[in-house]
């Protein structure tokens, strides 16, 4: 859900429609009510990063490096695309499937376009 002025909603939608990256959940479509824009994205079937870390216990250094790399790639792609996510936290990174190897950034409810990045 994004409560934004009309021009920001349009800009955000245009950005979402073209944002494609393997570490970012894919945009499907949007639903707009009188005052709210809902962004519908693909579903990730794996656990979020917090649940995975709690279930796995100690992570190997290799896993930590791989997860950090995927997180940085996702954030970099969002910024290069002229957007700010504005709610980065481990709960907003979810594994695409139960194999828990491929992280995707989701929950763009606080996202805003940015011309400053």
Short mmCIF file of C-alpha atoms in Angstrom, two decimals:
data_model
loop_
_atom_site.label_atom_id
_atom_site.label_comp_id
_atom_site.label_asym_id
_atom_site.label_seq_id
_atom_site.Cartn_x
_atom_site.Cartn_y
_atom_site.Cartn_z
CA UNK A 1 0.00 0.00 0.00
CA UNK A 2 1.38 3.38 -0.89
CA UNK A 3 -0.33 6.61 0.14
CA UNK A 4 1.32 9.05 -2.24
CA UNK A 5 0.32 12.15 -4.17
CA UNK A 6 -1.09 11.31 -7.61
CA UNK A 7 2.02 12.30 -9.57
CA UNK A 8 4.27 10.23 -7.29
CA UNK A 9 1.93 7.23 -7.71
CA UNK A 10 2.23 7.46 -11.48
CA UNK A 11 6.00 7.76 -11.33
CA UNK A 12 6.26 4.85 -8.88
CA UNK A 13 4.07 2.68 -11.11
CA UNK A 14 6.19 3.43 -14.16
CA UNK A 15 9.30 2.51 -12.18
CA UNK A 16 7.78 -0.74 -10.89
CA UNK A 17 6.64 -1.79 -14.34
CA UNK A 18 10.22 -1.70 -15.59
CA UNK A 19 12.08 -2.86 -12.46
CA UNK A 20 13.47 -6.30 -13.23
CA UNK A 21 16.18 -7.94 -11.16
CA UNK A 22 16.63 -11.55 -9.97
CA UNK A 23 16.88 -10.40 -6.33
CA UNK A 24 13.68 -8.32 -6.43
CA UNK A 25 10.24 -9.89 -6.40
CA UNK A 26 8.49 -9.26 -9.72
CA UNK A 27 5.70 -6.72 -10.16
CA UNK A 28 2.40 -8.19 -11.47
CA UNK A 29 -0.15 -5.38 -11.52
CA UNK A 30 -1.70 -2.73 -9.33
CA UNK A 31 -5.09 -1.98 -7.83
CA UNK A 32 -6.05 1.60 -7.09
CA UNK A 33 -8.85 2.83 -4.86
CA UNK A 34 -9.84 6.47 -4.40
CA UNK A 35 -6.91 7.18 -2.09
CA UNK A 36 -4.66 4.10 -2.06
CA UNK A 37 -2.46 2.31 -4.57
CA UNK A 38 -1.91 -1.42 -3.95
CA UNK A 39 1.03 -3.03 -5.72
CA UNK A 40 0.64 -6.76 -6.45
CA UNK A 41 3.90 -8.69 -6.74
CA UNK A 42 4.85 -12.36 -7.20
CA UNK A 43 4.72 -14.59 -4.14
CA UNK A 44 7.92 -15.95 -2.60
CA UNK A 45 7.41 -19.42 -1.12
CA UNK A 46 10.50 -19.64 1.07
CA UNK A 47 11.09 -18.25 4.56
CA UNK A 48 12.14 -14.69 5.23
CA UNK A 49 15.75 -14.08 6.22
CA UNK A 50 14.97 -13.86 9.96
CA UNK A 51 13.10 -17.19 10.02
CA UNK A 52 15.85 -18.85 7.99
CA UNK A 53 18.59 -17.62 10.35
CA UNK A 54 16.62 -18.74 13.42
CA UNK A 55 15.97 -22.19 11.93
CA UNK A 56 19.53 -22.64 10.66
CA UNK A 57 21.40 -21.54 13.75
CA UNK A 58 24.97 -20.56 12.93
CA UNK A 59 25.43 -19.68 9.27
CA UNK A 60 28.64 -20.43 7.43
CA UNK A 61 30.77 -17.49 6.34
CA UNK A 62 30.07 -18.53 2.76
CA UNK A 63 26.30 -18.24 3.33
CA UNK A 64 26.67 -14.87 5.05
CA UNK A 65 28.74 -13.53 2.14
CA UNK A 66 26.24 -14.87 -0.41
CA UNK A 67 23.23 -13.38 1.41
CA UNK A 68 25.01 -10.02 1.83
CA UNK A 69 25.89 -10.02 -1.88
CA UNK A 70 22.26 -10.69 -2.87
CA UNK A 71 20.97 -7.99 -0.50
CA UNK A 72 23.42 -5.42 -1.86
CA UNK A 73 22.59 -6.33 -5.47
CA UNK A 74 18.87 -5.84 -4.78
CA UNK A 75 19.32 -2.50 -3.01
CA UNK A 76 21.69 -1.28 -5.71
CA UNK A 77 19.19 -2.20 -8.44
CA UNK A 78 16.39 -0.32 -6.65
CA UNK A 79 18.56 2.79 -6.28
CA UNK A 80 19.82 2.66 -9.86
CA UNK A 81 16.20 2.46 -10.96
CA UNK A 82 15.45 5.77 -9.23
CA UNK A 83 13.59 4.39 -6.24
CA UNK A 84 13.94 4.33 -2.46
CA UNK A 85 12.62 1.20 -0.71
CA UNK A 86 12.49 2.94 2.71
CA UNK A 87 11.82 -0.24 4.72
CA UNK A 88 14.92 -2.40 4.42
CA UNK A 89 15.01 -5.07 7.13
CA UNK A 90 15.67 -8.83 7.20
CA UNK A 91 11.93 -9.58 7.24
CA UNK A 92 11.61 -7.93 3.80
CA UNK A 93 14.05 -10.35 2.20
CA UNK A 94 12.40 -13.67 1.48
CA UNK A 95 13.70 -16.76 -0.27
CA UNK A 96 12.08 -17.39 -3.63
CA UNK A 97 11.44 -21.04 -2.75
CA UNK A 98 11.94 -23.41 0.20
CA UNK A 99 15.50 -24.31 -0.93
CA UNK A 100 16.59 -21.06 0.80
CA UNK A 101 19.32 -20.13 -1.65
CA UNK A 102 17.87 -17.21 -3.63
CA UNK A 103 16.84 -14.05 -1.74
CA UNK A 104 14.36 -11.52 -3.10
CA UNK A 105 13.52 -8.06 -1.79
CA UNK A 106 9.80 -7.45 -1.27
CA UNK A 107 7.33 -5.16 0.52
CA UNK A 108 7.60 -1.94 -1.44
CA UNK A 109 4.73 -0.37 0.52
CA UNK A 110 6.94 2.49 1.73
CA UNK A 111 8.78 2.96 -1.58
CA UNK A 112 9.09 6.37 -3.18
CA UNK A 113 10.60 7.62 -6.41
CA UNK A 114 13.85 9.47 -5.97
CA UNK A 115 15.68 11.74 -8.31
CA UNK A 116 18.48 12.16 -5.76
CA UNK A 117 20.08 8.71 -6.03
#
